[in-house]
CSV table of C-alpha atoms and ligand atoms in Angstrom, one decimal:
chain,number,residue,atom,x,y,z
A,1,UNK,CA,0.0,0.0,0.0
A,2,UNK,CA,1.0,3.7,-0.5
A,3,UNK,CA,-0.4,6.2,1.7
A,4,UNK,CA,2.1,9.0,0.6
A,5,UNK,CA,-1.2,11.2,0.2
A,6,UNK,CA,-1.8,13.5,2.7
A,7,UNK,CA,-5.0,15.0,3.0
A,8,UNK,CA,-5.9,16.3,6.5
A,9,UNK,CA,-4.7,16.8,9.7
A,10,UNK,CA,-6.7,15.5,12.8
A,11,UNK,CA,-7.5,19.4,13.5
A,12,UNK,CA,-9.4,20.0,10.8
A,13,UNK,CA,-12.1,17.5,11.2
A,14,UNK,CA,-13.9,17.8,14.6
A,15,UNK,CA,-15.5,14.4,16.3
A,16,UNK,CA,-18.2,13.6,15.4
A,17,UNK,CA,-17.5,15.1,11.8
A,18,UNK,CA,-17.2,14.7,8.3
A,19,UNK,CA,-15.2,16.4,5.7
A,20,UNK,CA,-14.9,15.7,2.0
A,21,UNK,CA,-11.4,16.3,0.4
A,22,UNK,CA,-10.4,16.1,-3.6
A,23,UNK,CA,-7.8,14.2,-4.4
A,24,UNK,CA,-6.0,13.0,-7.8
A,25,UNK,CA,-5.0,9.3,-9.1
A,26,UNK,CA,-3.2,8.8,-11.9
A,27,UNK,CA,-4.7,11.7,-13.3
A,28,UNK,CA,-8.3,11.2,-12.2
A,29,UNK,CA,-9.9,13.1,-9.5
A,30,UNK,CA,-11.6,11.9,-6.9
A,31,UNK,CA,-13.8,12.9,-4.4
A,32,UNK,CA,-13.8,11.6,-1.1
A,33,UNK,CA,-15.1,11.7,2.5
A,34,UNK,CA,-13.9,11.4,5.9
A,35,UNK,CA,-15.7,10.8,9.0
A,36,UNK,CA,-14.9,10.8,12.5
A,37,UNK,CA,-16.5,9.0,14.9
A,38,UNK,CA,-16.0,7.3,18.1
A,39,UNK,CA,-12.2,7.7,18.0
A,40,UNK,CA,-11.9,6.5,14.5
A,41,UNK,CA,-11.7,7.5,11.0
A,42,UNK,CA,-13.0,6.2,8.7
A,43,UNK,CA,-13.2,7.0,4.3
A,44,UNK,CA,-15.1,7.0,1.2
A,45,UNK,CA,-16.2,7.0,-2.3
A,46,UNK,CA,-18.4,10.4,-2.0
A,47,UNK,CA,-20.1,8.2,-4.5
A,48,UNK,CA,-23.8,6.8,-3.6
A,49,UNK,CA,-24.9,3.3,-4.7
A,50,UNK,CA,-27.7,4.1,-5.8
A,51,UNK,CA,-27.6,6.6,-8.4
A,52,UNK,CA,-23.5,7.3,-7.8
A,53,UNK,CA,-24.1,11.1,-7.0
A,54,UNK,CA,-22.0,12.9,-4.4
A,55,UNK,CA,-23.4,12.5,-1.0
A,56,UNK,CA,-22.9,15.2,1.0
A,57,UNK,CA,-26.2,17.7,1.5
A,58,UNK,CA,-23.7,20.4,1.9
A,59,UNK,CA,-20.4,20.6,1.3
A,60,UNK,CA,-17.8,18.4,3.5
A,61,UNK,CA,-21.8,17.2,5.8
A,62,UNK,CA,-22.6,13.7,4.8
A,63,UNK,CA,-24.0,13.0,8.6
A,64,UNK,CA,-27.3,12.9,10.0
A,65,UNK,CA,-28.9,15.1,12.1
A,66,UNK,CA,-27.9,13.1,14.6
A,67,UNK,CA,-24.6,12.4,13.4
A,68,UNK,CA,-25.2,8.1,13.7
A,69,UNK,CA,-24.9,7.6,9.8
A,70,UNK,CA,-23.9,8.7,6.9
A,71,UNK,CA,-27.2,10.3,4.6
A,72,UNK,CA,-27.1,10.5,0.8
A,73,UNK,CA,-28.4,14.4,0.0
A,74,UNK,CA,-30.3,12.8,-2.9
A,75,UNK,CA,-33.1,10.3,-1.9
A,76,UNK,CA,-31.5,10.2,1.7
A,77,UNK,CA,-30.2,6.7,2.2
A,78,UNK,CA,-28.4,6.0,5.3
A,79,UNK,CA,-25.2,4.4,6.1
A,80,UNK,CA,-23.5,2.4,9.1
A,81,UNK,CA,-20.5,4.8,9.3
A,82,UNK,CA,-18.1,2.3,10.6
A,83,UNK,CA,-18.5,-0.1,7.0
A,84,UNK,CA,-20.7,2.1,4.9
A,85,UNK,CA,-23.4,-0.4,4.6
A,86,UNK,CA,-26.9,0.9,3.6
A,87,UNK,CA,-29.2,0.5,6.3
A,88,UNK,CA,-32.2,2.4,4.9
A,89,UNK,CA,-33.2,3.8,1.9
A,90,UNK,CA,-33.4,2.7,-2.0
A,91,UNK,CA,-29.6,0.9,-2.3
A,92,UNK,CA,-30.7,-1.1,1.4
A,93,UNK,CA,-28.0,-3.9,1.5
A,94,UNK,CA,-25.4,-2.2,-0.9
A,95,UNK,CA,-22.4,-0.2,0.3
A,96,UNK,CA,-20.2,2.9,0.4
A,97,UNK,CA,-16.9,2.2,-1.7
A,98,UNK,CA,-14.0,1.9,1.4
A,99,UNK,CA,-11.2,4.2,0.8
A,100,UNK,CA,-7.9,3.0,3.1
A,101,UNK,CA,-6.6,5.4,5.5
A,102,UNK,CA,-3.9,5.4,7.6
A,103,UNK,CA,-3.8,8.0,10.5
A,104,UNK,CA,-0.1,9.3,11.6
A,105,UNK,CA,1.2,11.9,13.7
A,106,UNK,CA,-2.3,13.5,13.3
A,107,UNK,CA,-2.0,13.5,9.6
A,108,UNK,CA,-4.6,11.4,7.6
A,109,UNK,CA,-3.1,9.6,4.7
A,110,UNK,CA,-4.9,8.1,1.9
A,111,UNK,CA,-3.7,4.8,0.2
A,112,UNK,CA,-3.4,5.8,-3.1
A,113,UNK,CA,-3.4,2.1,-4.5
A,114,UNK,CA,-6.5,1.2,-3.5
A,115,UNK,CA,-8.5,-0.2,-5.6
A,116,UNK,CA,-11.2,1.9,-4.9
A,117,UNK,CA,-9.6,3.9,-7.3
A,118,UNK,CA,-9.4,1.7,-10.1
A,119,UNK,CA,-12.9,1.8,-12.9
A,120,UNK,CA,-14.4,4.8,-10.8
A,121,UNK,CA,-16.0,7.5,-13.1
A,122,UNK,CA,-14.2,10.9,-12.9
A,123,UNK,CA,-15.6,13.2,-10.7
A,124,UNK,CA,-15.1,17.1,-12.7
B,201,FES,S1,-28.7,8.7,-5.0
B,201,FES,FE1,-28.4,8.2,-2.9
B,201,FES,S2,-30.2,7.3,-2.2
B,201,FES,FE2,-30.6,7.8,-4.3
C-alpha cells in the first residue's frame, strides 16, 4: 500500500464530523469523505450506490442530524458509518466504496493504490 497522500490533519475534522477532500489518481480526481466517529476514521467513495451522486447535503456534511450515519443528499439513504453499509433507503443492503486510510502523527493519509480507485467514473 501507498499512503504517501496527505490530505488532512486531525485538526481540521472535529468528532463527530465529516469532511470531503479532492484528491488526484493517476490523473483522475476523486472525491472523497472522511468521517470521524468514536475515535476513528473512517473514508469514502463520495459516490452513492444508488444513483453514484455525491453525498454530501452540503459541502464536507454527509452525517445525519444526529450524526449516527452517513445520509445521501439525494433520496437520503443512510449508512453504518463504521463499513458504509446501507441500512435504509433505496440501495438497502449495498455499500459505500472503502477508501484506506492510515492516520499518523495527526496527519490522515490516503492509500493511493487502493483499488477503490481503479474503474471509478471521474468526478469534474
Ligand atoms: S442517490 Fe443516494 S439514495 Fe438515491
Amino acid at each position: 500500500m501507498s499512503y504517501e497522500h496527505y490530505v488532512i490533519t486531525l485538526q481540521d475534522l472535529p468528532e463527530p464530523g465529516s469532511t470531503t477532500v479532492e484528491i488526484t489518481v493517476r490523473d483522475r480526481k476523486h472525491s472523497i469523505i472522511l468521517v470521524r466517529h468514536a475515535a476513528q476514521i473512517y473514508g469514502y467513495l463520495n459516490q452513492c450506490p444508488h444513483r453514484g451522486t455525491p453525498l454530501d447535503w452540503m459541502p464536507g456534511n454527509v452525517l445525519d442530524k444526529d450524526r449516527r450515519y452517513i445520509i445521501c443528499a439525494t433520496h437520503g439513504a443512510l449508512f453504518r458509518i463504521h463499513d458504509g453499509h446501507c441500512i435504509a433507503g433505496p440501495c438497502l443492503g449495498e455499500g459505500l466504496i472503502p477508501i484506506p486510510l492510515k492516520v499518523d502523527g495527526g496527519t490522515v493519509y490516503i492509500d493511493q493504490e487502493s483499488g477503490a480507485f481503479k474503474n471509478q467514473k471521474v468526478n469534474e
